[in-house]
XYZ file of C-alpha atoms in Angstrom:
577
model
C 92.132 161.846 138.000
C 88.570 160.902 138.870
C 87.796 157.239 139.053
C 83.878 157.704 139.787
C 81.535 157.301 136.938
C 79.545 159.351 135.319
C 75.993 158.637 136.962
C 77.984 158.187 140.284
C 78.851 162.036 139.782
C 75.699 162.851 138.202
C 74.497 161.734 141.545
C 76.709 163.253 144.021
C 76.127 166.892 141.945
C 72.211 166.752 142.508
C 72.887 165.287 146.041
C 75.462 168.176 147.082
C 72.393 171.108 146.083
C 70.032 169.113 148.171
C 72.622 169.440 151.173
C 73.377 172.722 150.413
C 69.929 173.365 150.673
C 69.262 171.597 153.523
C 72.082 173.300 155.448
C 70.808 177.017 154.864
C 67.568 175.606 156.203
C 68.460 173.095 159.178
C 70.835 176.377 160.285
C 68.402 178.755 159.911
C 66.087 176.790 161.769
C 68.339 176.238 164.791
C 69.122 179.606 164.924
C 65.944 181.276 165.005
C 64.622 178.470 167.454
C 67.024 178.824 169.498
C 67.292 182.352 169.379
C 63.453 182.398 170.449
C 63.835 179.793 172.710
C 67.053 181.619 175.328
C 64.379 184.837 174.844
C 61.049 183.269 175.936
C 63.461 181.522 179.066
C 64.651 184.628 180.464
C 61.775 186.904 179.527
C 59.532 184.496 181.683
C 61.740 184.714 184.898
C 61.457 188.699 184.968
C 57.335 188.183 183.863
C 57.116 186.022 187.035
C 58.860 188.552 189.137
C 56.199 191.690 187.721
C 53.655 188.861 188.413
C 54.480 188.306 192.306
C 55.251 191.858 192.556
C 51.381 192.722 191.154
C 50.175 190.209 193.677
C 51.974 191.930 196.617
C 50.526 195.308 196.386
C 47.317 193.886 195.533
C 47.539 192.040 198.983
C 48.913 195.332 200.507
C 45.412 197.115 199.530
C 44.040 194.050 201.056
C 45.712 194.379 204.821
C 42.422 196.546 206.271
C 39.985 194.287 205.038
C 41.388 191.057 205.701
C 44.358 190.831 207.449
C 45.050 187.273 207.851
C 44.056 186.243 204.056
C 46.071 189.034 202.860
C 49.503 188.980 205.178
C 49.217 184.880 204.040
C 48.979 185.668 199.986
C 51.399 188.408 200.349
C 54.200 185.886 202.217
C 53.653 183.762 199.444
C 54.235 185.984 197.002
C 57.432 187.492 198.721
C 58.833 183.967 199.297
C 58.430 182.980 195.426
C 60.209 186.515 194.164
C 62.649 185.483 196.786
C 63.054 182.370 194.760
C 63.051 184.016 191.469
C 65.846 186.938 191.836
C 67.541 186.655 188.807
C 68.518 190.192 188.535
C 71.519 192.443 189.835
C 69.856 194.722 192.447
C 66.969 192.542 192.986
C 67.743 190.917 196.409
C 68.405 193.909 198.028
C 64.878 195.023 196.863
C 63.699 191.807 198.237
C 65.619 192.030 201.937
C 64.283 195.434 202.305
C 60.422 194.077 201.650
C 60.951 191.423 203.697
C 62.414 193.584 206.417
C 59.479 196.008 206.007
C 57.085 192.780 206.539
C 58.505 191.592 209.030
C 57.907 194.565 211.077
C 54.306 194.608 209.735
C 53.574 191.166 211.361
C 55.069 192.439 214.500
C 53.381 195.447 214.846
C 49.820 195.653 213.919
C 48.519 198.317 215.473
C 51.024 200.600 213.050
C 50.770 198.877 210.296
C 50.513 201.525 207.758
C 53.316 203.181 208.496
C 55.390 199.942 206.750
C 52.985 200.491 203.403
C 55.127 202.862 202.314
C 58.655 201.546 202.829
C 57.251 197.813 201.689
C 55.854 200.009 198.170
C 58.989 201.237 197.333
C 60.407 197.923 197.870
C 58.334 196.506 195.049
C 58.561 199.242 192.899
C 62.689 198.917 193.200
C 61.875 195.619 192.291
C 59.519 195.841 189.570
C 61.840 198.765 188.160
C 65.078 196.342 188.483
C 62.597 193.641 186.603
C 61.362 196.540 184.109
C 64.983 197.520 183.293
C 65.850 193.961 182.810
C 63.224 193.392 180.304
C 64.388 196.455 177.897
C 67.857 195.310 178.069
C 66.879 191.649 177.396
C 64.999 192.828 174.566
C 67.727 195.242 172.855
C 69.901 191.974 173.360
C 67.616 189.959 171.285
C 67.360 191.963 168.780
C 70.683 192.233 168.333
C 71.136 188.389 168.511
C 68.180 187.657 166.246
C 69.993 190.606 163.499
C 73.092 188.594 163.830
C 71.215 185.453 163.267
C 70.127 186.701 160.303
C 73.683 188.201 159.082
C 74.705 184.385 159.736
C 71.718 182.965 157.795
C 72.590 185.040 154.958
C 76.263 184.481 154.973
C 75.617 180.972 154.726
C 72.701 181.989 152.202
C 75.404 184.198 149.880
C 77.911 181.293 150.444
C 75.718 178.099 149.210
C 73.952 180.017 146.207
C 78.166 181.177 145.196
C 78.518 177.261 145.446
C 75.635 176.634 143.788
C 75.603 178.988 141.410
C 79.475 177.717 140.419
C 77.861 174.046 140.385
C 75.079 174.888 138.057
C 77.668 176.947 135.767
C 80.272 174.444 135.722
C 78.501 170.785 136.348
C 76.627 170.916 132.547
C 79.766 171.891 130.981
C 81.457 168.891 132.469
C 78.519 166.923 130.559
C 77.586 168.785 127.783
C 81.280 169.517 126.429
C 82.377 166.123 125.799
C 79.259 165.070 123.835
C 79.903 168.268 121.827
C 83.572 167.479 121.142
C 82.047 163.608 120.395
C 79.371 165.306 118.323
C 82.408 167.384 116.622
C 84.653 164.257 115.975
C 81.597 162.273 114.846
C 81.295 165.105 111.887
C 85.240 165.077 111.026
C 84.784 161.192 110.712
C 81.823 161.457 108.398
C 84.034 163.648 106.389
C 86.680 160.956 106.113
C 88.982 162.847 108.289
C 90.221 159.332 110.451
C 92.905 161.381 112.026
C 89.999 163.087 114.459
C 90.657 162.216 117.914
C 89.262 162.450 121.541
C 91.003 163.456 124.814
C 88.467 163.313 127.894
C 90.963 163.420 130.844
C 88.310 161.174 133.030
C 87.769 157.799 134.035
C 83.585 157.936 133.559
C 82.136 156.733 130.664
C 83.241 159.494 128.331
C 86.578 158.054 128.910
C 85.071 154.768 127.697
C 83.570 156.724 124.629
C 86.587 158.563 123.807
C 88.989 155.500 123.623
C 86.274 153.372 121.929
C 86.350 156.332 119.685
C 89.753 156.708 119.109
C 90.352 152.636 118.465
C 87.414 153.236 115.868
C 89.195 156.000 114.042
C 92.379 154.499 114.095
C 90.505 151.356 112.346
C 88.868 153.256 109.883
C 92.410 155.428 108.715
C 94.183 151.868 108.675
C 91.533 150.760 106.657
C 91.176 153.802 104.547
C 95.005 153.599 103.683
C 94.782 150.232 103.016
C 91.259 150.328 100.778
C 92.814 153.522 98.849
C 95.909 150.823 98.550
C 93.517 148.246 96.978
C 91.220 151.066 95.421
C 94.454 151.987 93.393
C 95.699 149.001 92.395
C 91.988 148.360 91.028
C 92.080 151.481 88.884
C 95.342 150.469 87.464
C 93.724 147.129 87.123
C 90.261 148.908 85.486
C 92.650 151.433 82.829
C 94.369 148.187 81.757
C 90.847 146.856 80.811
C 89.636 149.866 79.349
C 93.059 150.594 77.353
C 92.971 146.821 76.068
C 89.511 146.931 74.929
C 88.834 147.476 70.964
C 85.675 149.270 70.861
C 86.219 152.860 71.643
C 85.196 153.394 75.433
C 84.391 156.829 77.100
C 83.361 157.079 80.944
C 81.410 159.865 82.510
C 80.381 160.593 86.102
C 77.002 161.900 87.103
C 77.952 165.489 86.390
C 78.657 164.777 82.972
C 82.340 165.055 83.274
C 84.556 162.648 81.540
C 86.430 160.421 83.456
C 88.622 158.215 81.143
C 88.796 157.402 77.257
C 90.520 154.836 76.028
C 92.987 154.788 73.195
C 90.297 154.025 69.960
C 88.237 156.837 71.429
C 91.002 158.842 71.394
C 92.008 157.970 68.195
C 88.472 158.310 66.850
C 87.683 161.711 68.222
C 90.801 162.869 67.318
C 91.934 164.584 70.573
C 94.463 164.418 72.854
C 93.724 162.492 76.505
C 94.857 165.861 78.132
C 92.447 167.295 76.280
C 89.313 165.434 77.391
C 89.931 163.509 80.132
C 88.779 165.694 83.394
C 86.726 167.980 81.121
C 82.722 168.921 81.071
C 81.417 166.655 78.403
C 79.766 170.016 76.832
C 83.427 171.852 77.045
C 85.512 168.979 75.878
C 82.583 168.645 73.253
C 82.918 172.575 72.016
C 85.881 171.954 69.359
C 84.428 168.181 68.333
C 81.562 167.540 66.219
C 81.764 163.637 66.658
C 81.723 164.172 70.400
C 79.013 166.755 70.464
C 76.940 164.014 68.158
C 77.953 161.061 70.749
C 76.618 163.308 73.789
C 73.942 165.291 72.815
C 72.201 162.615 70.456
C 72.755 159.165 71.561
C 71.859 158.060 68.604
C 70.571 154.299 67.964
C 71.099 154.417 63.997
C 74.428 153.521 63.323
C 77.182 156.495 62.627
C 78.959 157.282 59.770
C 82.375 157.684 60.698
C 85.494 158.342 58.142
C 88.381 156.469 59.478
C 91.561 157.072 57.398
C 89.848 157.616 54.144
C 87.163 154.866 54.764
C 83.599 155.013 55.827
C 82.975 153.302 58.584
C 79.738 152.262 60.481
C 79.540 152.833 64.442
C 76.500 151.846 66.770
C 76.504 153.198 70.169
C 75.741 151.576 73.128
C 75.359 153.593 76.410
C 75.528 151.526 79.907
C 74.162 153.484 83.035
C 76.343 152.951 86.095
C 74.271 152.530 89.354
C 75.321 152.272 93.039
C 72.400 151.955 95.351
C 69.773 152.831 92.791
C 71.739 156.084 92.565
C 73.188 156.849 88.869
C 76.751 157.919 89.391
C 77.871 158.014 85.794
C 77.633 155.750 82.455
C 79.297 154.685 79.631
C 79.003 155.075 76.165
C 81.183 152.550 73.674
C 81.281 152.866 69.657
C 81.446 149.316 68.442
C 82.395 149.682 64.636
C 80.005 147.447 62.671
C 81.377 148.185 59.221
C 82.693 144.467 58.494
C 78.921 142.967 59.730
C 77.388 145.886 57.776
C 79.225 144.725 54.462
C 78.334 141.046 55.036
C 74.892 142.199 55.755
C 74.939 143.837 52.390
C 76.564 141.046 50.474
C 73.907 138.431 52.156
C 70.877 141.021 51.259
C 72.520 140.886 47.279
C 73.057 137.541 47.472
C 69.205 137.076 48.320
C 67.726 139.513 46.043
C 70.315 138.042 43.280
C 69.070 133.903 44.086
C 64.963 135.385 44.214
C 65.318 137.144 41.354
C 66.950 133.917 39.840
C 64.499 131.310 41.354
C 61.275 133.678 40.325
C 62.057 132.889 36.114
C 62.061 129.231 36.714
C 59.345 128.899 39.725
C 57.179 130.940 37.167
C 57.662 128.357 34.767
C 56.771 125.435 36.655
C 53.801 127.271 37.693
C 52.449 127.493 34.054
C 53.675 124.011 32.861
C 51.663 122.647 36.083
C 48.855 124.732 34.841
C 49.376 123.296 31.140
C 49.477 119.709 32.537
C 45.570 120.634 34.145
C 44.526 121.698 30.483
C 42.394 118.603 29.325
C 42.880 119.702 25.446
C 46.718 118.482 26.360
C 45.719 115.243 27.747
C 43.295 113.623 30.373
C 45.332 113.294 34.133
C 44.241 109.903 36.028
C 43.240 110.915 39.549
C 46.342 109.948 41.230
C 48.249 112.467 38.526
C 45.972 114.636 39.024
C 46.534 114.422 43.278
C 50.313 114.369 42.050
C 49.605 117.781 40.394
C 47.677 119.866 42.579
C 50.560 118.620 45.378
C 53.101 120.081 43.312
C 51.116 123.110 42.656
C 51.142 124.065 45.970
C 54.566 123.328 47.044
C 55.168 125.144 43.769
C 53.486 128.485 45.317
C 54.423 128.168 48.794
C 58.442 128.284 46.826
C 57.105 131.362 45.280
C 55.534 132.957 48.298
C 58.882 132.504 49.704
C 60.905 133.851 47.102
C 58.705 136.926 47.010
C 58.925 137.681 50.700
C 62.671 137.228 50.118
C 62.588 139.586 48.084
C 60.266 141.703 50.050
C 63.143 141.565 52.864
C 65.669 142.275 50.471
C 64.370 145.262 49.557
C 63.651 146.275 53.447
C 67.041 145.400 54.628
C 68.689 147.469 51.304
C 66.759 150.507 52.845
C 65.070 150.816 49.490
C 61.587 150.631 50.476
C 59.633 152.152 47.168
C 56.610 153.945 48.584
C 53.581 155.579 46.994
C 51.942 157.354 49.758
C 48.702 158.929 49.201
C 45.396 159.933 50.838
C 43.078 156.744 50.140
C 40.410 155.136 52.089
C 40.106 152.187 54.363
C 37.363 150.764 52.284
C 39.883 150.425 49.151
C 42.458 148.217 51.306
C 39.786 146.185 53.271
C 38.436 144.824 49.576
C 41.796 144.406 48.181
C 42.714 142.650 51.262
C 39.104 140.560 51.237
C 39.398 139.821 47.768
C 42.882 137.907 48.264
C 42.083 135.584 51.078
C 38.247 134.523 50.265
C 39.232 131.802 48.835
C 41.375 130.880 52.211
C 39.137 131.250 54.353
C 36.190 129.185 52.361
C 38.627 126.576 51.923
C 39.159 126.457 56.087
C 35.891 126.719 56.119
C 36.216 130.001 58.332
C 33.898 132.942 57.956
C 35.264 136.865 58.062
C 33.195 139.164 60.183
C 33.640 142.820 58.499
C 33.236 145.750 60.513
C 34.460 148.405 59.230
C 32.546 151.844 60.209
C 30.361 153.765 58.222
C 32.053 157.540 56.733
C 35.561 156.762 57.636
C 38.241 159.772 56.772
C 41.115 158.863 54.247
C 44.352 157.923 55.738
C 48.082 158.525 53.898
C 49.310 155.141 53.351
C 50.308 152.853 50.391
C 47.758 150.694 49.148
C 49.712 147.857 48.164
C 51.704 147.911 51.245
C 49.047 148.459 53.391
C 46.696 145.854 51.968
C 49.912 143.181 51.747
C 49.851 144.049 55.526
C 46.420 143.457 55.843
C 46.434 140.005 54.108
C 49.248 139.001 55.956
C 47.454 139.138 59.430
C 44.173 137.734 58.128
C 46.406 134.732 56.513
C 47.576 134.326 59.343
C 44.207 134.674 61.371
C 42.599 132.237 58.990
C 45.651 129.307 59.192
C 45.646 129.292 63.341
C 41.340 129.407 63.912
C 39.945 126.513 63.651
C 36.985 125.369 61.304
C 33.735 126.986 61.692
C 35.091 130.034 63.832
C 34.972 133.455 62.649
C 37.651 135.635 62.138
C 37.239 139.592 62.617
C 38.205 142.649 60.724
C 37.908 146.234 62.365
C 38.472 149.634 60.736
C 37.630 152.387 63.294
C 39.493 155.813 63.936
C 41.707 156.154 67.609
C 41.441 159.031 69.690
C 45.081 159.945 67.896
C 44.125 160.931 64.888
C 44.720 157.371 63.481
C 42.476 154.782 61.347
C 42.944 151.286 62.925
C 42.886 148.015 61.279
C 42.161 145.396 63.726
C 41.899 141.235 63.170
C 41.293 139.125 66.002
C 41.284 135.153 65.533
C 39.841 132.747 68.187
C 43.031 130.539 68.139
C 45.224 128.915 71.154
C 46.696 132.885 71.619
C 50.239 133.636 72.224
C 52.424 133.400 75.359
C 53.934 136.717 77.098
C 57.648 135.330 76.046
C 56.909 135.299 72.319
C 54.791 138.285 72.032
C 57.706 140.605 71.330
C 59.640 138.162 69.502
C 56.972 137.377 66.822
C 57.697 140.602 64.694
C 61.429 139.432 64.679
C 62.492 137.886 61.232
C 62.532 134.125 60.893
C 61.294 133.823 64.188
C 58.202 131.044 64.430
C 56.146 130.359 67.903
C 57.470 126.824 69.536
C 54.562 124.349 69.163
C 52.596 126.011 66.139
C 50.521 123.833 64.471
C 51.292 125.221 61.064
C 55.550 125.928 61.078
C 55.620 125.781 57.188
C 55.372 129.512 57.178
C 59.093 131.077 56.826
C 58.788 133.573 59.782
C 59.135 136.610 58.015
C 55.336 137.885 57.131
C 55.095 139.722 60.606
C 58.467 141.194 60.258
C 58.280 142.584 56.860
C 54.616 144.018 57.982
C 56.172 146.190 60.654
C 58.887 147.329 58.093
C 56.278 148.165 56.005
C 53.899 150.384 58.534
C 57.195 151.713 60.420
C 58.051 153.230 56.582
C 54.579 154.912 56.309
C 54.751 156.206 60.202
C 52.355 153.794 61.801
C 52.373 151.173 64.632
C 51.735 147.292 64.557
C 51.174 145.465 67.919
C 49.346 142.267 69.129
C 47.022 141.973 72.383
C 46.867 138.031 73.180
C 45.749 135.566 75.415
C 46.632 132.423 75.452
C 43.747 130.261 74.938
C 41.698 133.122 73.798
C 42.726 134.136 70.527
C 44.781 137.251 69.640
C 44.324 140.519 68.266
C 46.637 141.597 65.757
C 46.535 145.441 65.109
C 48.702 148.606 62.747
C 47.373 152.004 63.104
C 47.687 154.830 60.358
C 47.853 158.489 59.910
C 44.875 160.183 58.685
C 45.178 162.326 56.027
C 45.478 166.402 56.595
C 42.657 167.934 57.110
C 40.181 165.443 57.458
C 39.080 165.566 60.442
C 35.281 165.281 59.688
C 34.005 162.147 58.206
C 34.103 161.503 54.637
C 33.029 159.054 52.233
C 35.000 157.573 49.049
């Protein structure tokens, strides 16, 4: 087993190419230099012997001329070929030239006769050189062809090793980070039995056993979170199964996941039956449970439950993980019993107004009676005593009325008369009611209501007890001298909008949702006597004729009280009452 590491062997694999390819040249190199070297050695011994040779015979043409110069340059060139015989057959060339010569220094007066013989002496020489040369040559040919086999044996053998290397080296890298890339997938997939076998001691081993230890954490853990995960959902059905309300779970897909036993009881079905099931198959055979899905609705449900009718709201909680929404669940929480007390406190109200009204009334005209001077003149204190009771006497009556009012929104039984009329009908009606007010609080109304408005469907009396309810209101929170506005104009949505802004101390962002609740009054108001149900009965009354109510306030800047409309069918041009 290899105990280098990985860059170490990285390292020696790019070093072993260089080598290899320093080999095939350093050989290649030698081999040619040499090879040109041992040729250009011998090659200039046999030049050297042409070369003297040359020089003899042109010394020999010289001997008639210039005897002395030319016997001297010839001896020279005798005695260095005699130095340079390097050849087989060459020194008996030489003896027989120098024989020849020698006999031409003795005997000067025949010297030509020794021409010839000292001629063919160089030209056996010169032939033995000439013969020399060819062979020399054919012999380095041959040598420089086998340096050349040898330079591409080693050639063919280091691209082989090469060629292996290259194949085999980025398999040895590349295959374990695929196998790593492979077990990296199994692992995302939950599969923690994946594991990795490098048989190395590099780094890959490193990575595999750091993998393997990982794995084996992550399948301990996975057995013992699917451990705890079950014992949880045991734990969770308990819950759900001891809960009242009925309870229904669905995942993301819509299937259902559990129901507990009031569901099941409720829906009539078996858990077999639903449980596991598409909400829209499970819901095929089940009118409840088609209602529950496919409507949602947020009016109560009538339900018959063993011969009774019972009242069910629904309540749907989203389940999130990581902003995600991987299911929800809707409950049915039966109302019925709050329902009936509901209904019993709504009699009991309407029963006690109706009751207090006869007597209230009363008071009302004996108090008027005791102003009546043909009964009897009232000292001024009486007469402070009066008017007191007077208005405590109407503010009882004001209250029994909206008591009433709510009565009669809470019973459902809301008696409207709708009918195309005209904003200019409900603005006077409304006007003519709090005058009075608002010269008493010493607060002037600023009317602007547009010129050619188009009727509206809407119930007069409704409408203008709206109307009076936010200008009340307007006038009791501005203070003296301020003015108090009331809009009519028509909304881009086919609507008519009736708009009153006051220039009170506004309304914070907490309470601006809350003030249309019943009985609710704003903390700190400088006038609580009011009961806190005006604003709530008002949106009763424009939610019945299919309008909106809102508010638009700042605090220190007044408010702006608002309800909005229908127009009328067919009006969409201006019209005129």
């Amino acid at each position: 087993m290899s105990t280098f590491r990985l860059k170490t062997k990285i390292t020696l694999g790019v070093l072993f190419l260089y080598l290899m390819l320093a080999l095939v040249s350093v050989v290649g190199v030698l081999l040619l230099r040499g090879q040109n070297e041992k040729s250009r050695m011998i090659l200039q011994d046999n030049y050297e012997s042409l070369e003297d040779c040359q020089n003899m015979l042109r010394a020999l043409e010289q001997m008639t001329d210039n005897r002395q110069q030319a016997m001297t340059a010839f001896d020279r060139n005798l005695m260095a070929e005699e130095s340079n015989l390097t050849e087989t057959g060459e020194a008996r060339a030489a003896h027989d030239v120098r024989v020849a010569f020698t006999a031409l220094q003795n005997d000067s007066a025949h010297q030509e006769q020794y021409f010839k013989p000292i001629r063919q002496g160089i030209a056996n020489i010169m032939a033995v050189n000439m013969r020399a040369i060819k062979e020399k040559h054919v012999k380095s040919n041959k040598t420089g062809d086998h340096a050349l086999i040898y330079i591409a044996v080693i050639i063919g053998v280091c691209f082989m090793l090469g060629f292996t290397f290259v194949f085999n080296f980025p398999g040895y890298i590349a295959n374990p980070i695929r196998e790593l890339t492979e077990g990296i997938k199994n692992i995302a997939q939950k599969k923690y039995s994946q594991r990795l076998y490098f048989k190395s001691d590099d780094e890959f081993g490193d990575l595999a056993e750091a993998f393997n230890t990982m794995a084996a954490q992550l399948d301990q853990y996975e057995h013992s979170n699917l451990a705890r995960i079950m014992f949880e959902k045991k734990r969770a059905e308990a819950v759900i199964s001891s809960l009242k309300d009925a309870t229904i779970g669905f995942d993301a897909n819509d299937t259902i996941l559990f129901a507990n036993q009031p569901a099941l009881d409720l829906l009539n079905m078996k858990e077999r039956d639903l449980v596991g099931f598409a909400a829209s198959v499970a819901a095929k055979n089940n009118d409840l449970l088609r209602t529950i899905i496919h409507q949602q609705a947020h009016e109560p449900l009538k339900i018959v439950v063993d011969g009774k009718e019972c009242f069910f709201v629904q309540e749907v909680i989203d389940i999130h993980q990581e902003e995600a929404r991987t299911g929800y669940v809707i409950i049915l929480k039966n109302i019925t019993s709050f329902l009936e007390h509901d209904q019993a406190k709504t009699r009991f109200i309407a029963t006690i107004s109706h009751e207090l009204k006869t007597p209230l009334a009363a008071s009302d005209f004996s108090l008027k009676l005791l102003e009546d001077e043909r009964i009897g003149t009232l000292s001024g204190e009486q007469k402070e005593l009066v008017e007191s009771l007077k208005q405590d006497n109407r503010r009882m009556i004001r209250i029994v009325s909206e008591l009433l009012d709510l009565s009669q929104v809470e019973s459902g039984n809301i008696q409207l008369q709708v009918t195309p009329v005209f904003a200019s009908g409900i603005v006077k009606y409304a006007l003519d009611a709090v005058t009075n007010a608002a010269a008493r609080a010493d607060i002037r109304i600023d009317v602007q209501v547009a010129d050619n408005l188009p009727p509206i469907l809407a119930d007069v009396e409704k409408s203008a007890w709206v109307l009076v309810n936010l200008l009340t209101n307007a006038i009791r929170y501005s203070k003296p001298g301020s003015t108090v506005t009331l809009a009519v104009t028509v909304t881009d949505t086919r609507e008519l909008q009736f708009s009153v802004r006051d220039t009170g101390k506004g309304i914070a962002p907490a309470f601006r949702e809350k003030i249309f609740e019943r009985f609710f009054k704003v903390p700190g108001a400088q006038h609580p006597q009011g009961t806190g149900l005006g604003l709530a009965i008002s949106r009763e009354f424009i939610d019945a004729q299919g309008g909106r109510i809102g508010v638009e306030s700042e605090e220190g800047k007044g408010s702006l009280f608002y309800f909005m409309l229908p127009l009328a069918p067919g009006n969409d041009s201006a019209n005129t009452p």
